[in-house]
């Protein structure tokens, strides 16, 4: 009888767990404070916390949110958010930069999803819902078909008109140099001072360390880094981040 009672209780516990699992739905969830949230609330909260660098090192976008993130990254709100960033860059330049025009005033740009868009690639791979295949991404980059991000192109040209040196620092590999240059020029970007890509000696470094090392060398050579524009925290954190770093939104992927 005792054995039967134990078995019965165990069975009932298992059944209740299975029912609870079956009933779980993001649409029926509440926060710890008791606030009922929708799928949109959940995905927007996830996206915002990515941008705030609270959510880090994620390898995929949550499956519940891939459609939401895909629509955001190709929609009006993304463009409005990005253009607001560029407006702040311009305001900063107009009000806080005493440019010497001696060849040492510099502005640093990332490339992917700062100057050139990889959104079409990620759209074909589940809007960040698929774990990244680096070989596939590099193959796509090698085709040189990435399109210009128009507001970044306008800002790039504004920097040139001000007589500042444009430095490009990308986590792309060195063997993609020719394809990257051709793609940039075809998309309307030209007139930069230097382009830094990751050589074999840099592949064991995290992106943040690689980019920081490049900036240290630039400062050592007398450059004044007035600003940095990138879409990843690893592009704007670390050592020698310049007078003011600016981040564009991107919740498709995380690069450390």
Coordinates of C-alpha atoms in Angstrom, one line a residue:
X1 CA 0.0 0.0 0.0
X2 CA 2.8 2.4 0.9
X3 CA 4.6 1.7 -2.4
X4 CA 1.3 2.4 -4.3
X5 CA 0.9 5.7 -2.5
X6 CA 4.4 6.8 -3.3
X7 CA 3.9 5.8 -6.9
X8 CA 0.6 7.6 -7.1
X9 CA 2.0 10.9 -5.7
X10 CA 5.0 10.7 -8.1
X11 CA 2.7 10.1 -11.0
X12 CA 0.5 13.1 -10.0
X13 CA 3.6 15.4 -9.7
X14 CA 4.8 14.4 -13.1
X15 CA 1.4 15.0 -14.6
X16 CA 1.1 18.4 -13.1
X17 CA 4.6 19.3 -14.5
X18 CA 3.6 18.2 -17.9
X19 CA 0.4 20.2 -17.8
X20 CA 2.4 23.3 -16.7
X21 CA 4.8 22.8 -19.5
X22 CA 2.0 22.4 -22.0
X23 CA 0.3 25.6 -20.7
X24 CA 3.5 27.7 -20.9
X25 CA 3.1 30.4 -23.5
X26 CA 4.9 33.7 -23.8
X27 CA 1.5 35.3 -24.5
X28 CA 0.3 34.3 -21.1
X29 CA 3.4 35.3 -19.1
X30 CA 3.7 37.9 -16.3
X31 CA 6.7 39.6 -15.0
X32 CA 7.8 39.1 -11.4
X33 CA 5.8 42.2 -10.4
X34 CA 2.7 40.6 -11.9
X35 CA 2.6 42.7 -15.1
X36 CA 1.0 40.7 -17.9
X37 CA 3.1 41.0 -21.1
X38 CA 2.5 40.3 -24.7
X39 CA 4.9 38.7 -27.2
X40 CA 5.7 42.2 -28.5
X41 CA 6.5 43.4 -25.0
X42 CA 8.8 40.5 -24.4
X43 CA 10.6 40.9 -27.7
X44 CA 10.9 44.7 -27.4
X45 CA 12.3 44.3 -23.9
X46 CA 14.8 41.7 -25.2
X47 CA 15.9 44.1 -28.0
X48 CA 16.3 47.1 -25.7
X49 CA 18.4 45.1 -23.2
X50 CA 20.6 44.0 -26.1
X51 CA 21.2 47.6 -27.0
X52 CA 21.9 48.5 -23.4
X53 CA 24.5 45.7 -23.3
X54 CA 22.6 43.9 -20.5
X55 CA 22.1 40.9 -22.7
X56 CA 25.5 39.7 -24.0
X57 CA 27.2 36.8 -25.8
X58 CA 23.9 35.5 -27.3
X59 CA 24.4 33.2 -30.3
X60 CA 20.9 33.4 -31.7
X61 CA 17.8 35.6 -31.4
X62 CA 15.1 33.9 -29.3
X63 CA 12.9 31.9 -31.7
X64 CA 9.8 33.8 -30.4
X65 CA 11.3 37.1 -31.5
X66 CA 12.9 36.4 -34.9
X67 CA 9.9 37.8 -36.9
X68 CA 9.8 40.9 -34.6
X69 CA 13.6 41.6 -34.9
X70 CA 13.5 41.0 -38.6
X71 CA 10.7 43.6 -39.0
X72 CA 12.4 46.0 -36.7
X73 CA 15.8 45.8 -38.6
X74 CA 14.2 46.4 -41.9
X75 CA 11.5 48.9 -40.8
X76 CA 10.9 52.5 -40.2
X77 CA 11.7 52.5 -36.4
X78 CA 15.2 51.0 -37.0
X79 CA 15.9 53.8 -39.6
X80 CA 14.5 56.5 -37.3
X81 CA 16.7 55.2 -34.4
X82 CA 19.8 55.0 -36.6
X83 CA 19.3 58.5 -38.1
X84 CA 18.8 59.9 -34.5
X85 CA 22.3 58.5 -33.7
X86 CA 23.8 60.2 -36.8
X87 CA 22.1 63.4 -35.8
X88 CA 23.8 63.2 -32.4
X89 CA 27.1 62.6 -34.0
X90 CA 26.7 65.7 -36.2
X91 CA 25.6 67.8 -33.2
X92 CA 28.7 66.6 -31.3
X93 CA 30.9 67.6 -34.2
X94 CA 29.3 71.0 -34.5
X95 CA 29.6 71.8 -30.8
X96 CA 32.4 69.9 -29.2
X97 CA 35.2 69.3 -31.7
X98 CA 38.0 71.8 -32.2
X99 CA 39.4 70.3 -35.4
X100 CA 43.0 71.3 -36.1
X101 CA 43.1 70.2 -39.7
X102 CA 46.7 69.1 -39.3
X103 CA 46.1 65.6 -40.6
X104 CA 45.7 64.1 -37.1
X105 CA 42.0 64.6 -36.5
X106 CA 40.4 61.2 -36.9
X107 CA 37.0 59.5 -36.9
X108 CA 36.7 55.7 -36.7
X109 CA 34.1 53.7 -38.4
X110 CA 33.2 50.0 -38.2
X111 CA 32.1 48.5 -41.6
X112 CA 29.4 45.8 -41.2
X113 CA 26.0 47.3 -40.3
X114 CA 27.7 50.6 -39.8
X115 CA 28.6 51.5 -43.4
X116 CA 27.5 48.3 -45.3
X117 CA 24.3 46.4 -44.4
X118 CA 24.4 42.6 -43.7
X119 CA 20.7 42.6 -43.0
X120 CA 19.9 40.8 -46.3
X121 CA 22.2 37.9 -45.3
X122 CA 20.6 37.5 -41.9
X123 CA 17.2 37.8 -43.4
X124 CA 18.0 34.6 -45.4
X125 CA 19.1 32.9 -42.2
X126 CA 16.2 33.4 -39.9
X127 CA 16.7 37.0 -38.8
X128 CA 19.4 35.9 -36.4
X129 CA 17.5 32.8 -35.3
X130 CA 20.1 30.5 -36.9
X131 CA 23.5 30.0 -35.3
X132 CA 26.0 31.9 -37.4
X133 CA 28.0 29.9 -40.0
X134 CA 31.1 32.1 -40.4
X135 CA 32.0 30.4 -43.7
X136 CA 28.6 31.3 -45.2
X137 CA 28.9 34.9 -44.0
X138 CA 32.4 35.4 -45.3
X139 CA 31.3 33.8 -48.6
X140 CA 28.5 36.4 -48.8
X141 CA 31.0 39.2 -48.0
X142 CA 33.4 38.0 -50.7
X143 CA 30.6 38.6 -53.3
X144 CA 30.8 42.3 -52.4
X145 CA 27.1 42.9 -52.8
X146 CA 26.4 44.6 -49.4
X147 CA 24.5 47.8 -49.9
X148 CA 25.4 51.2 -48.4
X149 CA 23.6 52.4 -45.3
X150 CA 22.5 55.8 -46.7
X151 CA 22.5 57.9 -43.5
X152 CA 26.0 56.5 -42.6
X153 CA 27.2 57.4 -46.2
X154 CA 26.0 61.0 -45.7
X155 CA 27.8 61.2 -42.4
X156 CA 31.0 59.6 -43.9
X157 CA 31.0 62.4 -46.5
X158 CA 30.4 65.0 -43.9
X159 CA 33.4 63.9 -42.0
X160 CA 35.5 64.1 -45.2
X161 CA 34.3 67.6 -45.9
X162 CA 35.4 68.7 -42.4
X163 CA 39.0 67.6 -43.3
X164 CA 39.1 64.7 -40.8
X165 CA 41.0 61.5 -41.4
X166 CA 38.6 58.5 -41.8
X167 CA 39.9 55.2 -40.2
X168 CA 38.0 52.0 -40.9
X169 CA 38.5 49.1 -38.4
X170 CA 36.6 45.9 -39.1
X171 CA 36.6 42.4 -37.7
X172 CA 36.6 41.1 -41.2
X173 CA 39.5 38.9 -42.1
X174 CA 42.5 40.2 -44.1
X175 CA 41.8 37.8 -47.0
X176 CA 38.6 39.8 -47.6
X177 CA 40.5 43.1 -48.2
X178 CA 40.0 43.3 -52.0
X179 CA 36.4 42.3 -51.8
X180 CA 35.8 44.8 -49.0
X181 CA 37.5 47.7 -50.8
X182 CA 35.6 47.0 -54.0
X183 CA 32.3 46.7 -52.1
X184 CA 32.9 50.0 -50.2
X185 CA 33.8 51.9 -53.4
X186 CA 30.9 50.5 -55.3
X187 CA 28.6 51.5 -52.5
X188 CA 29.9 55.1 -52.6
X189 CA 32.5 55.1 -49.8
X190 CA 35.9 56.4 -50.8
X191 CA 38.6 58.7 -49.4
X192 CA 39.4 56.9 -46.2
X193 CA 42.9 57.1 -44.7
X194 CA 43.4 53.5 -43.5
X195 CA 41.5 50.2 -43.4
X196 CA 42.4 47.7 -40.7
X197 CA 41.3 44.1 -41.0
X198 CA 42.1 41.1 -38.8
X199 CA 45.3 39.2 -39.9
X200 CA 46.2 35.7 -38.9
X201 CA 48.0 37.1 -35.8
X202 CA 44.8 38.7 -34.6
X203 CA 42.5 35.7 -34.9
X204 CA 43.0 34.6 -31.3
X205 CA 42.1 38.0 -30.0
X206 CA 38.5 39.0 -29.2
X207 CA 37.2 41.8 -31.5
X208 CA 37.2 44.3 -28.6
X209 CA 40.9 43.6 -28.0
X210 CA 41.9 43.8 -31.7
X211 CA 40.1 47.1 -32.2
X212 CA 41.5 48.5 -29.0
X213 CA 45.1 47.6 -30.1
X214 CA 44.6 49.4 -33.4
X215 CA 43.3 52.5 -31.6
X216 CA 46.3 52.4 -29.2
X217 CA 48.6 52.4 -32.2
X218 CA 46.8 55.3 -33.8
X219 CA 47.0 57.4 -30.6
X220 CA 50.7 56.5 -30.3
X221 CA 51.1 57.9 -33.8
X222 CA 49.6 61.2 -32.8
X223 CA 46.0 60.8 -34.0
X224 CA 43.2 62.6 -32.1
X225 CA 40.2 60.2 -32.2
X226 CA 37.3 62.5 -32.0
X227 CA 34.7 59.8 -32.3
X228 CA 33.8 56.2 -33.2
X229 CA 30.7 54.9 -34.9
X230 CA 29.9 51.2 -34.7
X231 CA 26.9 48.9 -34.2
X232 CA 28.6 46.5 -31.7
X233 CA 29.7 47.3 -28.2
X234 CA 33.0 45.6 -29.0
X235 CA 33.6 48.4 -31.5
X236 CA 33.3 51.2 -29.0
X237 CA 34.5 49.7 -25.7
X238 CA 38.0 49.0 -24.4
X239 CA 41.1 51.2 -24.6
X240 CA 41.4 54.5 -26.4
X241 CA 37.8 54.8 -27.3
X242 CA 38.2 58.4 -28.4
X243 CA 36.5 61.5 -27.2
X244 CA 33.0 60.2 -27.8
X245 CA 31.8 56.8 -29.1
X246 CA 28.4 56.3 -30.7
X247 CA 26.5 53.1 -31.2
X248 CA 24.0 52.3 -34.0
X249 CA 21.2 49.8 -33.1
X250 CA 21.7 46.1 -34.1
X251 CA 20.0 43.2 -32.3
X252 CA 20.6 40.6 -35.0
X253 CA 23.9 39.3 -33.6
X254 CA 26.5 39.9 -30.9
X255 CA 30.2 40.3 -31.5
X256 CA 32.6 40.3 -28.5

